[in-house]
mmCIF file of C-alpha atoms in Angstrom:
data_model
loop_
_atom_site.group_PDB
_atom_site.id
_atom_site.type_symbol
_atom_site.label_atom_id
_atom_site.label_comp_id
_atom_site.label_asym_id
_atom_site.label_seq_id
_atom_site.Cartn_x
_atom_site.Cartn_y
_atom_site.Cartn_z
ATOM 1 C CA UNK A 1 90.274 -151.438 184.515
ATOM 2 C CA UNK A 2 87.384 -152.380 182.248
ATOM 3 C CA UNK A 3 87.383 -155.935 180.958
ATOM 4 C CA UNK A 4 86.921 -156.393 177.198
ATOM 5 C CA UNK A 5 83.526 -157.095 175.679
ATOM 6 C CA UNK A 6 84.598 -160.631 174.833
ATOM 7 C CA UNK A 7 85.666 -161.375 178.386
ATOM 8 C CA UNK A 8 82.398 -159.988 179.737
ATOM 9 C CA UNK A 9 80.393 -162.200 177.406
ATOM 10 C CA UNK A 10 82.306 -165.445 178.046
ATOM 11 C CA UNK A 11 79.725 -166.778 180.533
ATOM 12 C CA UNK A 12 77.055 -166.104 177.943
ATOM 13 C CA UNK A 13 79.056 -168.031 175.377
ATOM 14 C CA UNK A 14 78.916 -171.063 177.666
ATOM 15 C CA UNK A 15 75.204 -170.581 178.197
ATOM 16 C CA UNK A 16 74.057 -169.665 174.703
ATOM 17 C CA UNK A 17 75.972 -172.322 172.781
ATOM 18 C CA UNK A 18 74.310 -175.289 174.542
ATOM 19 C CA UNK A 19 70.909 -173.577 174.763
ATOM 20 C CA UNK A 20 71.032 -172.580 171.092
ATOM 21 C CA UNK A 21 72.029 -176.142 170.267
ATOM 22 C CA UNK A 22 69.146 -177.474 172.328
ATOM 23 C CA UNK A 23 66.797 -175.320 170.276
ATOM 24 C CA UNK A 24 68.451 -176.406 167.002
ATOM 25 C CA UNK A 25 68.237 -180.094 167.873
ATOM 26 C CA UNK A 26 64.611 -179.693 168.915
ATOM 27 C CA UNK A 27 63.862 -177.859 165.688
ATOM 28 C CA UNK A 28 65.551 -180.463 163.487
ATOM 29 C CA UNK A 29 64.074 -183.475 165.238
ATOM 30 C CA UNK A 30 60.509 -182.201 165.748
ATOM 31 C CA UNK A 31 59.932 -180.430 162.452
ATOM 32 C CA UNK A 32 60.273 -181.213 158.798
ATOM 33 C CA UNK A 33 61.916 -177.963 157.706
ATOM 34 C CA UNK A 34 65.434 -177.363 156.367
ATOM 35 C CA UNK A 35 68.026 -177.171 159.180
ATOM 36 C CA UNK A 36 69.124 -173.628 158.334
ATOM 37 C CA UNK A 37 65.737 -172.269 159.382
ATOM 38 C CA UNK A 38 66.974 -172.809 162.968
ATOM 39 C CA UNK A 39 69.889 -170.320 162.741
ATOM 40 C CA UNK A 40 67.703 -168.029 160.610
ATOM 41 C CA UNK A 41 65.291 -167.798 163.541
ATOM 42 C CA UNK A 42 68.277 -167.121 165.785
ATOM 43 C CA UNK A 43 69.157 -164.163 163.554
ATOM 44 C CA UNK A 44 65.627 -162.777 163.116
ATOM 45 C CA UNK A 45 63.776 -163.651 166.336
ATOM 46 C CA UNK A 46 66.625 -164.012 168.860
ATOM 47 C CA UNK A 47 64.682 -165.125 171.911
ATOM 48 C CA UNK A 48 65.488 -168.360 173.724
ATOM 49 C CA UNK A 49 62.209 -169.299 175.332
ATOM 50 C CA UNK A 50 60.321 -167.778 172.402
ATOM 51 C CA UNK A 51 62.077 -169.927 169.823
ATOM 52 C CA UNK A 52 61.582 -173.087 171.835
ATOM 53 C CA UNK A 53 57.884 -172.289 172.147
ATOM 54 C CA UNK A 54 57.872 -171.592 168.393
ATOM 55 C CA UNK A 55 58.889 -175.200 167.728
ATOM 56 C CA UNK A 56 55.782 -176.553 169.424
ATOM 57 C CA UNK A 57 53.580 -173.905 167.786
ATOM 58 C CA UNK A 58 55.023 -174.784 164.363
ATOM 59 C CA UNK A 59 54.498 -178.476 165.016
ATOM 60 C CA UNK A 60 50.866 -177.778 165.942
ATOM 61 C CA UNK A 61 50.358 -175.523 162.886
ATOM 62 C CA UNK A 62 49.057 -172.869 165.249
ATOM 63 C CA UNK A 63 47.079 -169.922 163.902
ATOM 64 C CA UNK A 64 49.073 -166.740 163.358
ATOM 65 C CA UNK A 65 47.043 -164.656 165.811
ATOM 66 C CA UNK A 66 47.607 -167.265 168.494
ATOM 67 C CA UNK A 67 51.333 -167.250 167.642
ATOM 68 C CA UNK A 68 51.477 -163.471 167.987
ATOM 69 C CA UNK A 69 49.714 -163.453 171.357
ATOM 70 C CA UNK A 70 51.744 -166.355 172.748
ATOM 71 C CA UNK A 71 55.034 -164.737 171.704
ATOM 72 C CA UNK A 72 54.058 -161.324 173.001
ATOM 73 C CA UNK A 73 52.974 -162.626 176.393
ATOM 74 C CA UNK A 74 56.011 -164.868 176.755
ATOM 75 C CA UNK A 75 58.378 -161.977 175.977
ATOM 76 C CA UNK A 76 56.443 -159.252 177.794
ATOM 77 C CA UNK A 77 59.178 -158.929 180.427
ATOM 78 C CA UNK A 78 61.267 -157.133 177.793
ATOM 79 C CA UNK A 79 58.845 -154.207 178.126
ATOM 80 C CA UNK A 80 60.228 -153.581 181.590
ATOM 81 C CA UNK A 81 63.851 -154.012 180.545
ATOM 82 C CA UNK A 82 63.440 -151.218 177.994
ATOM 83 C CA UNK A 83 61.911 -148.949 180.635
ATOM 84 C CA UNK A 84 65.064 -149.080 182.709
ATOM 85 C CA UNK A 85 67.379 -148.532 179.723
ATOM 86 C CA UNK A 86 65.718 -145.476 178.175
ATOM 87 C CA UNK A 87 68.425 -143.135 179.418
ATOM 88 C CA UNK A 88 71.330 -145.477 178.808
ATOM 89 C CA UNK A 89 70.529 -145.980 175.108
ATOM 90 C CA UNK A 90 70.107 -142.252 174.519
ATOM 91 C CA UNK A 91 72.388 -140.989 171.795
ATOM 92 C CA UNK A 92 73.275 -144.460 170.559
ATOM 93 C CA UNK A 93 72.448 -143.320 167.006
ATOM 94 C CA UNK A 94 72.486 -146.052 164.402
ATOM 95 C CA UNK A 95 73.298 -148.710 166.987
ATOM 96 C CA UNK A 96 70.174 -148.044 168.992
ATOM 97 C CA UNK A 97 67.757 -150.158 166.971
ATOM 98 C CA UNK A 98 70.067 -153.163 167.233
ATOM 99 C CA UNK A 99 70.671 -152.628 170.963
ATOM 100 C CA UNK A 100 66.891 -152.711 171.434
ATOM 101 C CA UNK A 101 66.462 -155.735 169.162
ATOM 102 C CA UNK A 102 69.127 -157.671 171.055
ATOM 103 C CA UNK A 103 67.707 -157.120 174.533
ATOM 104 C CA UNK A 104 67.592 -160.659 175.920
ATOM 105 C CA UNK A 105 67.605 -161.510 179.650
ATOM 106 C CA UNK A 106 71.338 -162.112 179.559
ATOM 107 C CA UNK A 107 72.276 -159.068 177.489
ATOM 108 C CA UNK A 108 70.102 -156.888 179.721
ATOM 109 C CA UNK A 109 71.861 -158.335 182.751
ATOM 110 C CA UNK A 110 75.323 -157.566 181.396
ATOM 111 C CA UNK A 111 74.490 -154.094 180.131
ATOM 112 C CA UNK A 112 72.919 -152.976 183.398
ATOM 113 C CA UNK A 113 75.525 -154.552 185.705
ATOM 114 C CA UNK A 114 78.871 -153.765 184.150
ATOM 115 C CA UNK A 115 81.035 -150.904 185.301
ATOM 116 C CA UNK A 116 80.953 -147.810 183.119
ATOM 117 C CA UNK A 117 83.454 -145.063 182.437
ATOM 118 C CA UNK A 118 82.612 -141.441 181.704
ATOM 119 C CA UNK A 119 83.039 -141.865 177.952
ATOM 120 C CA UNK A 120 79.466 -142.398 176.771
ATOM 121 C CA UNK A 121 80.372 -142.976 173.149
ATOM 122 C CA UNK A 122 82.863 -145.688 174.048
ATOM 123 C CA UNK A 123 80.472 -147.349 176.497
ATOM 124 C CA UNK A 124 77.685 -147.468 173.917
ATOM 125 C CA UNK A 125 80.142 -149.036 171.528
ATOM 126 C CA UNK A 126 80.986 -151.695 174.118
ATOM 127 C CA UNK A 127 77.234 -152.271 174.708
ATOM 128 C CA UNK A 128 76.863 -152.794 170.981
ATOM 129 C CA UNK A 129 79.736 -155.271 170.830
ATOM 130 C CA UNK A 130 78.382 -157.205 173.815
ATOM 131 C CA UNK A 131 74.958 -157.455 172.167
ATOM 132 C CA UNK A 132 76.455 -158.540 168.857
ATOM 133 C CA UNK A 133 78.734 -161.169 170.433
ATOM 134 C CA UNK A 134 75.848 -162.629 172.445
ATOM 135 C CA UNK A 135 73.678 -162.989 169.376
ATOM 136 C CA UNK A 136 76.599 -164.493 167.490
ATOM 137 C CA UNK A 137 76.974 -167.230 170.144
ATOM 138 C CA UNK A 138 73.247 -167.877 170.008
ATOM 139 C CA UNK A 139 73.144 -168.168 166.211
ATOM 140 C CA UNK A 140 76.183 -170.474 166.157
ATOM 141 C CA UNK A 141 74.457 -172.673 168.747
ATOM 142 C CA UNK A 142 71.201 -172.755 166.735
ATOM 143 C CA UNK A 143 73.115 -173.607 163.549
ATOM 144 C CA UNK A 144 75.162 -176.370 165.186
ATOM 145 C CA UNK A 145 72.083 -177.906 166.817
ATOM 146 C CA UNK A 146 69.995 -177.707 163.647
ATOM 147 C CA UNK A 147 72.773 -179.126 161.501
ATOM 148 C CA UNK A 148 73.772 -181.945 163.807
ATOM 149 C CA UNK A 149 70.182 -182.782 164.732
ATOM 150 C CA UNK A 150 69.918 -186.362 165.867
ATOM 151 C CA UNK A 151 73.652 -187.015 165.847
ATOM 152 C CA UNK A 152 74.485 -184.819 168.857
ATOM 153 C CA UNK A 153 76.238 -187.048 171.340
ATOM 154 C CA UNK A 154 78.793 -185.130 173.414
ATOM 155 C CA UNK A 155 77.909 -184.780 177.028
ATOM 156 C CA UNK A 156 77.446 -181.154 177.945
ATOM 157 C CA UNK A 157 74.653 -181.880 180.387
ATOM 158 C CA UNK A 158 74.433 -179.150 182.967
ATOM 159 C CA UNK A 159 76.631 -176.583 181.202
ATOM 160 C CA UNK A 160 73.628 -174.265 180.955
ATOM 161 C CA UNK A 161 74.095 -173.664 184.688
ATOM 162 C CA UNK A 162 76.614 -171.026 183.500
ATOM 163 C CA UNK A 163 73.680 -168.688 182.860
ATOM 164 C CA UNK A 164 72.288 -169.173 186.369
ATOM 165 C CA UNK A 165 75.751 -168.645 187.827
ATOM 166 C CA UNK A 166 75.956 -165.457 185.741
ATOM 167 C CA UNK A 167 72.658 -164.214 187.170
ATOM 168 C CA UNK A 168 73.956 -164.893 190.689
ATOM 169 C CA UNK A 169 77.220 -163.055 189.999
ATOM 170 C CA UNK A 170 75.354 -160.109 188.499
ATOM 171 C CA UNK A 171 72.997 -159.974 191.472
ATOM 172 C CA UNK A 172 76.028 -159.619 193.759
ATOM 173 C CA UNK A 173 77.506 -156.969 191.452
ATOM 174 C CA UNK A 174 74.229 -155.041 191.455
ATOM 175 C CA UNK A 175 74.230 -155.147 195.231
ATOM 176 C CA UNK A 176 77.808 -153.849 195.406
ATOM 177 C CA UNK A 177 77.006 -151.014 192.981
ATOM 178 C CA UNK A 178 73.805 -149.935 194.764
ATOM 179 C CA UNK A 179 74.845 -150.748 198.321
ATOM 180 C CA UNK A 180 71.199 -151.419 199.107
ATOM 181 C CA UNK A 181 69.652 -154.813 199.759
ATOM 182 C CA UNK A 182 66.038 -153.742 199.282
ATOM 183 C CA UNK A 183 65.783 -154.455 195.518
ATOM 184 C CA UNK A 184 67.351 -157.906 196.026
ATOM 185 C CA UNK A 185 64.823 -158.868 198.685
ATOM 186 C CA UNK A 186 62.078 -157.491 196.511
ATOM 187 C CA UNK A 187 63.212 -159.578 193.520
ATOM 188 C CA UNK A 188 63.627 -162.721 195.590
ATOM 189 C CA UNK A 189 60.253 -162.300 197.271
ATOM 190 C CA UNK A 190 58.495 -161.587 193.981
ATOM 191 C CA UNK A 191 60.105 -164.719 192.501
ATOM 192 C CA UNK A 192 58.877 -166.747 195.467
ATOM 193 C CA UNK A 193 55.332 -165.463 195.183
ATOM 194 C CA UNK A 194 55.250 -165.964 191.399
ATOM 195 C CA UNK A 195 56.585 -169.519 191.667
ATOM 196 C CA UNK A 196 54.054 -170.338 194.381
ATOM 197 C CA UNK A 197 50.965 -169.101 192.575
ATOM 198 C CA UNK A 198 51.719 -169.131 188.820
ATOM 199 C CA UNK A 199 52.438 -171.910 186.292
ATOM 200 C CA UNK A 200 56.017 -171.978 184.976
ATOM 201 C CA UNK A 201 55.455 -170.071 181.690
ATOM 202 C CA UNK A 202 54.031 -167.035 183.531
ATOM 203 C CA UNK A 203 56.380 -166.934 186.514
ATOM 204 C CA UNK A 204 58.983 -164.547 185.094
ATOM 205 C CA UNK A 205 56.542 -161.951 183.834
ATOM 206 C CA UNK A 206 54.462 -162.328 187.004
ATOM 207 C CA UNK A 207 57.481 -161.677 189.216
ATOM 208 C CA UNK A 208 58.584 -158.706 187.082
ATOM 209 C CA UNK A 209 55.098 -157.186 187.264
ATOM 210 C CA UNK A 210 55.134 -157.545 191.072
ATOM 211 C CA UNK A 211 58.577 -155.931 191.286
ATOM 212 C CA UNK A 212 57.531 -153.045 189.027
ATOM 213 C CA UNK A 213 54.324 -152.408 190.961
ATOM 214 C CA UNK A 214 56.148 -152.354 194.294
ATOM 215 C CA UNK A 215 58.793 -149.999 192.881
ATOM 216 C CA UNK A 216 56.060 -147.692 191.567
ATOM 217 C CA UNK A 217 54.291 -147.701 194.934
ATOM 218 C CA UNK A 218 57.577 -147.035 196.669
ATOM 219 C CA UNK A 219 58.250 -144.160 194.272
ATOM 220 C CA UNK A 220 54.861 -142.612 195.013
ATOM 221 C CA UNK A 221 55.384 -142.844 198.761
ATOM 222 C CA UNK A 222 58.874 -141.394 198.411
ATOM 223 C CA UNK A 223 57.545 -138.557 196.238
ATOM 224 C CA UNK A 224 54.674 -137.804 198.614
ATOM 225 C CA UNK A 225 57.077 -137.752 201.549
ATOM 226 C CA UNK A 226 59.343 -135.319 199.661
ATOM 227 C CA UNK A 227 56.372 -133.131 198.780
ATOM 228 C CA UNK A 228 55.260 -133.094 202.425
ATOM 229 C CA UNK A 229 58.763 -132.106 203.560
ATOM 230 C CA UNK A 230 58.912 -129.356 200.998
ATOM 231 C CA UNK A 231 55.544 -127.869 201.952
ATOM 232 C CA UNK A 232 56.618 -128.198 205.589
ATOM 233 C CA UNK A 233 59.762 -126.194 204.869
ATOM 234 C CA UNK A 234 57.731 -123.559 203.084
ATOM 235 C CA UNK A 235 55.389 -122.991 206.005
ATOM 236 C CA UNK A 236 58.369 -122.818 208.352
ATOM 237 C CA UNK A 237 60.280 -120.521 206.021
ATOM 238 C CA UNK B 1 54.463 -178.881 144.977
ATOM 239 C CA UNK B 2 51.318 -177.063 146.103
ATOM 240 C CA UNK B 3 51.755 -178.460 149.575
ATOM 241 C CA UNK B 4 55.353 -177.327 149.576
ATOM 242 C CA UNK B 5 54.350 -173.808 148.588
ATOM 243 C CA UNK B 6 51.728 -173.729 151.304
ATOM 244 C CA UNK B 7 54.257 -174.932 153.855
ATOM 245 C CA UNK B 8 56.733 -172.243 152.846
ATOM 246 C CA UNK B 9 54.030 -169.610 152.977
ATOM 247 C CA UNK B 10 52.999 -170.730 156.443
ATOM 248 C CA UNK B 11 56.592 -170.886 157.671
ATOM 249 C CA UNK B 12 57.507 -167.424 156.411
ATOM 250 C CA UNK B 13 54.371 -165.821 157.837
ATOM 251 C CA UNK B 14 54.952 -167.704 161.081
ATOM 252 C CA UNK B 15 58.511 -166.369 161.345
ATOM 253 C CA UNK B 16 57.371 -162.840 160.420
ATOM 254 C CA UNK B 17 54.726 -162.897 163.165
ATOM 255 C CA UNK B 18 57.216 -164.272 165.701
ATOM 256 C CA UNK B 19 59.749 -161.570 164.816
ATOM 257 C CA UNK B 20 57.103 -158.824 165.066
ATOM 258 C CA UNK B 21 55.741 -159.969 168.427
ATOM 259 C CA UNK B 22 59.214 -160.358 169.971
ATOM 260 C CA UNK B 23 60.547 -157.080 168.633
ATOM 261 C CA UNK B 24 57.378 -155.276 169.738
ATOM 262 C CA UNK B 25 58.028 -156.244 173.380
ATOM 263 C CA UNK B 26 61.523 -154.803 173.088
ATOM 264 C CA UNK B 27 60.819 -151.538 171.277
ATOM 265 C CA UNK B 28 57.490 -150.422 172.788
ATOM 266 C CA UNK B 29 59.066 -148.700 175.850
ATOM 267 C CA UNK B 30 61.406 -146.738 173.591
ATOM 268 C CA UNK B 31 58.561 -145.637 171.341
ATOM 269 C CA UNK B 32 56.197 -144.550 174.098
ATOM 270 C CA UNK B 33 58.541 -143.263 176.809
ATOM 271 C CA UNK B 34 61.449 -141.881 174.810
ATOM 272 C CA UNK B 35 60.724 -138.298 175.893
ATOM 273 C CA UNK B 36 60.432 -139.133 179.557
ATOM 274 C CA UNK B 37 63.954 -140.366 180.262
ATOM 275 C CA UNK B 38 64.462 -137.600 182.832
ATOM 276 C CA UNK B 39 61.176 -138.252 184.605
ATOM 277 C CA UNK B 40 61.902 -139.230 188.227
ATOM 278 C CA UNK B 41 59.714 -142.354 188.060
ATOM 279 C CA UNK B 42 61.682 -143.616 185.036
ATOM 280 C CA UNK B 43 64.916 -142.854 186.890
ATOM 281 C CA UNK B 44 63.624 -144.680 189.965
ATOM 282 C CA UNK B 45 62.809 -147.762 187.864
ATOM 283 C CA UNK B 46 66.144 -147.519 186.067
ATOM 284 C CA UNK B 47 67.942 -147.479 189.402
ATOM 285 C CA UNK B 48 66.225 -150.375 191.157
ATOM 286 C CA UNK B 49 64.620 -152.561 188.508
ATOM 287 C CA UNK B 50 67.838 -154.188 187.186
ATOM 288 C CA UNK B 51 68.928 -155.366 190.656
ATOM 289 C CA UNK B 52 65.495 -156.749 191.475
ATOM 290 C CA UNK B 53 65.192 -158.444 188.075
ATOM 291 C CA UNK B 54 68.643 -159.996 188.446
ATOM 292 C CA UNK B 55 67.726 -161.432 191.833
ATOM 293 C CA UNK B 56 64.451 -162.847 190.547
ATOM 294 C CA UNK B 57 66.063 -164.353 187.437
ATOM 295 C CA UNK B 58 68.684 -166.009 189.640
ATOM 296 C CA UNK B 59 66.035 -167.434 191.971
ATOM 297 C CA UNK B 60 63.573 -168.606 189.313
ATOM 298 C CA UNK B 61 66.223 -170.321 187.185
ATOM 299 C CA UNK B 62 68.008 -171.767 190.210
ATOM 300 C CA UNK B 63 64.727 -173.309 191.312
ATOM 301 C CA UNK B 64 64.148 -174.772 187.834
ATOM 302 C CA UNK B 65 67.632 -176.257 187.591
ATOM 303 C CA UNK B 66 67.250 -178.155 190.851
ATOM 304 C CA UNK B 67 65.772 -181.570 191.639
ATOM 305 C CA UNK B 68 63.236 -181.039 194.385
ATOM 306 C CA UNK B 69 62.253 -184.622 195.141
ATOM 307 C CA UNK B 70 63.586 -186.410 198.231
ATOM 308 C CA UNK B 71 66.350 -186.924 199.245
ATOM 309 C CA UNK B 72 67.944 -184.242 197.045
ATOM 310 C CA UNK B 73 65.591 -181.354 197.946
ATOM 311 C CA UNK B 74 67.287 -178.934 195.597
ATOM 312 C CA UNK B 75 70.845 -179.473 196.852
ATOM 313 C CA UNK B 76 72.026 -180.469 193.358
ATOM 314 C CA UNK B 77 71.631 -176.817 192.331
ATOM 315 C CA UNK B 78 71.754 -175.042 195.699
ATOM 316 C CA UNK B 79 75.287 -176.254 196.501
ATOM 317 C CA UNK B 80 76.727 -175.073 193.145
ATOM 318 C CA UNK B 81 74.741 -171.842 193.594
ATOM 319 C CA UNK B 82 76.211 -171.298 197.053
ATOM 320 C CA UNK B 83 79.701 -171.963 195.651
ATOM 321 C CA UNK B 84 79.152 -169.197 193.102
ATOM 322 C CA UNK B 85 78.193 -166.770 195.893
ATOM 323 C CA UNK B 86 81.149 -167.728 198.111
ATOM 324 C CA UNK B 87 83.783 -167.668 195.374
ATOM 325 C CA UNK B 88 82.438 -164.390 194.061
ATOM 326 C CA UNK B 89 82.488 -162.735 197.481
ATOM 327 C CA UNK B 90 85.999 -164.098 197.949
ATOM 328 C CA UNK B 91 87.715 -163.220 194.640
ATOM 329 C CA UNK B 92 85.121 -161.130 192.759
ATOM 330 C CA UNK B 93 86.225 -162.667 189.478
ATOM 331 C CA UNK B 94 83.082 -163.346 187.415
ATOM 332 C CA UNK B 95 84.520 -166.141 185.258
ATOM 333 C CA UNK B 96 86.061 -167.913 188.214
ATOM 334 C CA UNK B 97 82.785 -167.736 190.159
ATOM 335 C CA UNK B 98 80.796 -169.051 187.211
ATOM 336 C CA UNK B 99 83.191 -171.957 186.694
ATOM 337 C CA UNK B 100 83.118 -172.678 190.438
ATOM 338 C CA UNK B 101 79.390 -173.317 190.185
ATOM 339 C CA UNK B 102 78.994 -174.728 186.697
ATOM 340 C CA UNK B 103 81.652 -177.459 186.885
ATOM 341 C CA UNK B 104 80.283 -178.993 190.115
ATOM 342 C CA UNK B 105 76.751 -178.732 188.725
ATOM 343 C CA UNK B 106 77.794 -180.596 185.553
ATOM 344 C CA UNK B 107 79.622 -183.211 187.590
ATOM 345 C CA UNK B 108 76.612 -183.724 189.851
ATOM 346 C CA UNK B 109 74.156 -183.990 186.939
ATOM 347 C CA UNK B 110 76.340 -186.255 184.821
ATOM 348 C CA UNK B 111 77.441 -188.566 187.606
ATOM 349 C CA UNK B 112 74.000 -188.635 189.187
ATOM 350 C CA UNK B 113 75.680 -187.916 192.509
ATOM 351 C CA UNK B 114 72.404 -187.080 194.168
#
């Protein structure tokens, strides 16, 4: 049984609505621009941390080169997400560009963790719907926050924990699919090291760089061991 | 009027630059590695990177959502986090597990239980 795209994205709905609203409220209260710029950024930029950083850069009238560098560095972890999805997005045709555009932390998590059937075409279609739904939640959140601005009063404090809970659930699902604990320990350890030595804005990318380096080293060792075995077989044969 | 025009010009270039920088981080791997999808190192990364990234996202954001000062020492997020793990191992129903952590977390934050 494969759950529907909507059901899969429900946790993201609960995470993206309040986070998008937080961005919208921040945008409307800190800046003197029309409220609809907030959802417009949700449509065009679609990056949580990036958009929140954009508010402070806009407020400071930052130079455009500085804006480019800050945004690129902040979002550099996406580089690694793409690397692990090269094969999966193959043959996505017209949807591919949007699948790539919509690659947030949460969408990446869902797309790489969910169970897949043999039907590639259908799975890519589900990937597309998941990506679209997630961005829809985000844009609605940005619009609501920007429009309501100062008048937001309802108490949704803490609801953004849904995203953390989702990451925990997906970690368990990844473990069950792989049946190996090594990548989990690696991720946890890398997070620990990054949090110990790096300031908050660089912790995610720092941890992802550590993980990627260790995986590359591990690959090389694995490959060398295979090569040794093979040459060993040849001399014996 | 002039100031308004300048503001609009700045805002639109700002948004354009933000869009470019963000999209660049997402599309660069597909542009430069598209023809290497079958390469064993790409397959190795594709196999293990998602699990490791998921674990590190969970840990980093769990740490940030917690209060680390005494006497709480992170329990305000660690207890809801542990509930998610337990309920998920028990029923393996994603929505149920997420609710099992999020509702207590909200209650704790809003009531200032810790």
